[in-house]
mmCIF file of C-alpha atoms in Angstrom:
data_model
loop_
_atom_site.group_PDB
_atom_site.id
_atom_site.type_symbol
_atom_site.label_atom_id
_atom_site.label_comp_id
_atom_site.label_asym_id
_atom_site.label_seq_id
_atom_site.Cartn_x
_atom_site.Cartn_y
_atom_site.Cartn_z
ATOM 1 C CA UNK A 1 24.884 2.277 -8.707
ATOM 2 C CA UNK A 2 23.089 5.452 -9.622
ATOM 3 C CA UNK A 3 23.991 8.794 -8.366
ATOM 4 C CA UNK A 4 20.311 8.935 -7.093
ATOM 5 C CA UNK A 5 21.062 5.607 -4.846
ATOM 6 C CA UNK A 6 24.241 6.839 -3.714
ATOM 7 C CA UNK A 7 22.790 10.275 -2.460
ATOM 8 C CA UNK A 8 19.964 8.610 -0.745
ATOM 9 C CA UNK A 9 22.271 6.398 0.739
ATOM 10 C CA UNK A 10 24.692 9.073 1.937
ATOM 11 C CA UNK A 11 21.337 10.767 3.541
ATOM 12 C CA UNK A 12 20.384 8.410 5.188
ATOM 13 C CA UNK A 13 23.713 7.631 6.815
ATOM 14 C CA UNK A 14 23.707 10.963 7.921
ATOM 15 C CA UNK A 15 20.022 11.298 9.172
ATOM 16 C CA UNK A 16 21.300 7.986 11.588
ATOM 17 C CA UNK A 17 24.526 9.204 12.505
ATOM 18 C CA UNK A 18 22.783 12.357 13.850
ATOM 19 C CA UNK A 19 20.217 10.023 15.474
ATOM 20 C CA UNK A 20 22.747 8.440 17.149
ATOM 21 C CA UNK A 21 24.310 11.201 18.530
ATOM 22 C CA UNK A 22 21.265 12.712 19.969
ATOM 23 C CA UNK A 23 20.842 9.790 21.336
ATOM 24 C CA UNK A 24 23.962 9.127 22.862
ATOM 25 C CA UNK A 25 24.658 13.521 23.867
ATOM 26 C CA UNK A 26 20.971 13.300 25.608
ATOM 27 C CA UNK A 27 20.243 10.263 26.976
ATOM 28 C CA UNK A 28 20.098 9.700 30.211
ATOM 29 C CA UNK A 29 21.969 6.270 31.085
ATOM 30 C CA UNK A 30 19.713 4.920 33.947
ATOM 31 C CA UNK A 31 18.557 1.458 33.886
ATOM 32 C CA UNK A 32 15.379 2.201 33.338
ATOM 33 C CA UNK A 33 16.057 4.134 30.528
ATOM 34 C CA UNK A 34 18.254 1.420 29.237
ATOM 35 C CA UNK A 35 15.493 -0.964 29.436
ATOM 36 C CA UNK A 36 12.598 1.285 28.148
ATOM 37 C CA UNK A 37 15.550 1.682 25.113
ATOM 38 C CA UNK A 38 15.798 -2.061 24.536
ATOM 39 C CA UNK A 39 12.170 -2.888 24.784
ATOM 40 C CA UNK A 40 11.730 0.254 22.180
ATOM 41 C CA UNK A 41 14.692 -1.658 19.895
ATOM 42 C CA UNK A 42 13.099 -5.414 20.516
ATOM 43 C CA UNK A 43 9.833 -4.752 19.860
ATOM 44 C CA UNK A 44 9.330 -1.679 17.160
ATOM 45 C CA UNK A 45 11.355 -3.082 14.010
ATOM 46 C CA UNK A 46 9.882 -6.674 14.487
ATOM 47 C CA UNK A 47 6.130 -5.745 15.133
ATOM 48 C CA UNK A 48 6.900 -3.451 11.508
ATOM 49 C CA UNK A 49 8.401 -6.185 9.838
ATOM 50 C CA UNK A 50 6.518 -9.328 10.969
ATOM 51 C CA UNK A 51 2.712 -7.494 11.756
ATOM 52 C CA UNK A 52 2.497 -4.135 10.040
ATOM 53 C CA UNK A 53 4.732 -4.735 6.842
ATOM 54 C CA UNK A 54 3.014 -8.052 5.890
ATOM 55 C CA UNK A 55 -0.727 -6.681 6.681
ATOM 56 C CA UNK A 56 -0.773 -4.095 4.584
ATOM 57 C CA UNK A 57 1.240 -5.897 1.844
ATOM 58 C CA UNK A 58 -1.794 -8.493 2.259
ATOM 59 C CA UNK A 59 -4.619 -6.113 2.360
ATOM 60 C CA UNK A 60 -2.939 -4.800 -0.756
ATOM 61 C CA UNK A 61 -2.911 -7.835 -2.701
ATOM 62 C CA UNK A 62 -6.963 -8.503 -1.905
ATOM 63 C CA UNK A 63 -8.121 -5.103 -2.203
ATOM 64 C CA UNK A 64 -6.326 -5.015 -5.320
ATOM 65 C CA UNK A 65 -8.311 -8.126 -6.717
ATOM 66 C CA UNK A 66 -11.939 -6.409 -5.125
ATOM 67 C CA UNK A 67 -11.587 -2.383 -5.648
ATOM 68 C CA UNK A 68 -12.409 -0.689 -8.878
ATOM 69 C CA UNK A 69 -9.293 0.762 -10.715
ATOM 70 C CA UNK A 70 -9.902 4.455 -9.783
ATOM 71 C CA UNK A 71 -10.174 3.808 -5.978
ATOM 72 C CA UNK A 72 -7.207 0.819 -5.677
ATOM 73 C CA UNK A 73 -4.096 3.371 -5.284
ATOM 74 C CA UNK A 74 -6.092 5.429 -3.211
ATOM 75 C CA UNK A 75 -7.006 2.838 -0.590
ATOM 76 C CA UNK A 76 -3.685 1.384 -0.198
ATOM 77 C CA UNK A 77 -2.055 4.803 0.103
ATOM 78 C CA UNK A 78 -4.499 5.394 2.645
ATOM 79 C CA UNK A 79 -3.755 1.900 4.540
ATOM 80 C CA UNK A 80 0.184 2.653 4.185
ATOM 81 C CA UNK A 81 -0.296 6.000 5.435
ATOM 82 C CA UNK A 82 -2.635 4.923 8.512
ATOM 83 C CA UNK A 83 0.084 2.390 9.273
ATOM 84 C CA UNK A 84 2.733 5.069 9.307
ATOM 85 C CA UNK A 85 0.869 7.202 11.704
ATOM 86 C CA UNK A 86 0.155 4.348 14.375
ATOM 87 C CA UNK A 87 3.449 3.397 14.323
ATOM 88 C CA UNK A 88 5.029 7.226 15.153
ATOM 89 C CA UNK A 89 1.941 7.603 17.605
ATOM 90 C CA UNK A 90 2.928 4.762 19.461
ATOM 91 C CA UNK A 91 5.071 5.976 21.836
ATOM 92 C CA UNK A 92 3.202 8.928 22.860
ATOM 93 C CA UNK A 93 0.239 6.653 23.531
ATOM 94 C CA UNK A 94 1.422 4.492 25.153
ATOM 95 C CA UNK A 95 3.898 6.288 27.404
ATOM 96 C CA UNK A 96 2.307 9.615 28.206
ATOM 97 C CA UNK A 97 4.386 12.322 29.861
ATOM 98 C CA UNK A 98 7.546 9.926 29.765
ATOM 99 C CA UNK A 99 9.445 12.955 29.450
ATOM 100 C CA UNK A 100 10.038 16.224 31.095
ATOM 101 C CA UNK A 101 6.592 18.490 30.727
ATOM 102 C CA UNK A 102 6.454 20.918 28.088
ATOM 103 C CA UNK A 103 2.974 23.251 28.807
ATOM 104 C CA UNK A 104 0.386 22.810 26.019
ATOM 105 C CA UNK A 105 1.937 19.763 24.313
ATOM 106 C CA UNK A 106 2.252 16.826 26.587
ATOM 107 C CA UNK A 107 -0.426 17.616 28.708
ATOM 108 C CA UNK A 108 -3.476 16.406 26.494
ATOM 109 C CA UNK A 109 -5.038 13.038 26.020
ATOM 110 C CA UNK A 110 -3.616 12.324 22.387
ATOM 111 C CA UNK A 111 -5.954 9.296 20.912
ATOM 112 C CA UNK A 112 -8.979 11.746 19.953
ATOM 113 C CA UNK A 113 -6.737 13.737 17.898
ATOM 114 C CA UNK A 114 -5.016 10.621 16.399
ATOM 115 C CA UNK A 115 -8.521 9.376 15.752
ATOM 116 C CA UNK A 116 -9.697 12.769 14.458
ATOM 117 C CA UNK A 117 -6.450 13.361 11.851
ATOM 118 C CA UNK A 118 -7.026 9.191 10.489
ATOM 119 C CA UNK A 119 -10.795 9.918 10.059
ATOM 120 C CA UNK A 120 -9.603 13.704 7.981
ATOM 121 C CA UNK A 121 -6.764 11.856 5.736
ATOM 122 C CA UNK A 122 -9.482 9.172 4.730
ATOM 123 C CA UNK A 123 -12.079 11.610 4.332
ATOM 124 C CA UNK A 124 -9.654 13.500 1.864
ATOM 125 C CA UNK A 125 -8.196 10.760 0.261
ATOM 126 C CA UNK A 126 -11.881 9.486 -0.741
ATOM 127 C CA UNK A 127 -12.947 12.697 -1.669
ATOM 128 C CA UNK A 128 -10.237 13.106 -3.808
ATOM 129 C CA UNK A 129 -10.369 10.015 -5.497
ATOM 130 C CA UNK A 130 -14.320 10.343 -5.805
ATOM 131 C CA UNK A 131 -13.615 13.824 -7.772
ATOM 132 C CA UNK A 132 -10.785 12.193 -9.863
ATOM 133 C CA UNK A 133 -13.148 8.944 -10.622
ATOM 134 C CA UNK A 134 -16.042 11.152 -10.946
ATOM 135 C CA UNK A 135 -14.485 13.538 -13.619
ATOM 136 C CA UNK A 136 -12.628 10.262 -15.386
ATOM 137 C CA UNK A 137 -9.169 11.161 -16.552
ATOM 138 C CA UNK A 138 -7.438 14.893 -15.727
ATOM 139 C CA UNK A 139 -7.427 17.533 -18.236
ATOM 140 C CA UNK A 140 -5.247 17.490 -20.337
ATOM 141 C CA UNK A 141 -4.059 14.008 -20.492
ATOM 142 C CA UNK A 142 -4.469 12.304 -23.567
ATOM 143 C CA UNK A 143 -6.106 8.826 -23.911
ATOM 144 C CA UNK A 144 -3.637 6.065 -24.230
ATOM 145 C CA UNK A 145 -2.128 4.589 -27.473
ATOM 146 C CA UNK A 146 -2.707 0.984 -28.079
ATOM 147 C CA UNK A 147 0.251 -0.790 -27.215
ATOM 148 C CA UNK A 148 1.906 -2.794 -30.053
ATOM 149 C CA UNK A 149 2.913 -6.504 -29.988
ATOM 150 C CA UNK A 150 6.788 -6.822 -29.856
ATOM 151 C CA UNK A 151 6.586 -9.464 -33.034
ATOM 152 C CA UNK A 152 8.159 -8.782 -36.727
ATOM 153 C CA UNK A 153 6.397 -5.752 -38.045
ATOM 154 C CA UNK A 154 5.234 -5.910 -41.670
#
């Protein structure tokens, strides 16, 4: 293992462990907390790994085979990254106010300004990648050798 691996891995042992605890120091242990938990556990890792996960990683594979090279990364960075955000918007869309109140944050209808930040990161993203395509490759960068054959050289 590389010391990269093992440092992510001790990270994100951490991040969970403190996860945990919050969960476990502020929870309150109703039933109906304990079922809103389970349904959260039953149904947010499978609809990622058996509906999100294999979406994108099929969009991916046909927009790869229809998109010109300068706009390919771009579009499935942008799918990857709408994905993300739908999936952390979820519960505040579908459970509004399911905690106590805080003034000026829960108390707003939040799909317009899901909406409105999706339609800004594509607008960006395309505009980006127009500029980039537009201006061909950065300054800067030199053009490519020509890749050699791995045969005998003479």
């Amino acid at each position: 293992m590389t010391k990269t691996r093992v440092l992510l891995g001790a990270v994100g042992t951490a991040v969970m462990a403190y996860g945990g605890w919050l969960l476990l120091t502020q929870a309150t242990w109703s039933p109906r907390y304990l079922l809103s938990l389970g349904a959260w556990l039953a149904i947010g890792p499978p609809a990622h790994d058996f509906l999100l996960a294999p979406t994108l990683a099929f969009a991916g594979v046909v927009l790869t085979r229809l998109i010109p090279r300068p706009w390919r990364t771009a579009i499935i960075a942008g799918l990857v990254a709408t994905g993300v955000v739908l999936l952390v918007a979820v519960p505040v869309l579908t459970r509004p106010m399911a905690g106590p109140a805080n003034p000026g944050l829960d108390d707003r209808n939040y799909l317009p300004g899901l909406l409105l930040f999706i339609a800004a990161m594509w607008a960006l993203l395309l505009a980006a990648t127009a500029v980039y395509a537009w201006r061909g490759r950065p300054a800067g960068r030199a053009a490519p050798s020509p890749r050699r054959s791995s045969g005998p050289t003479r």
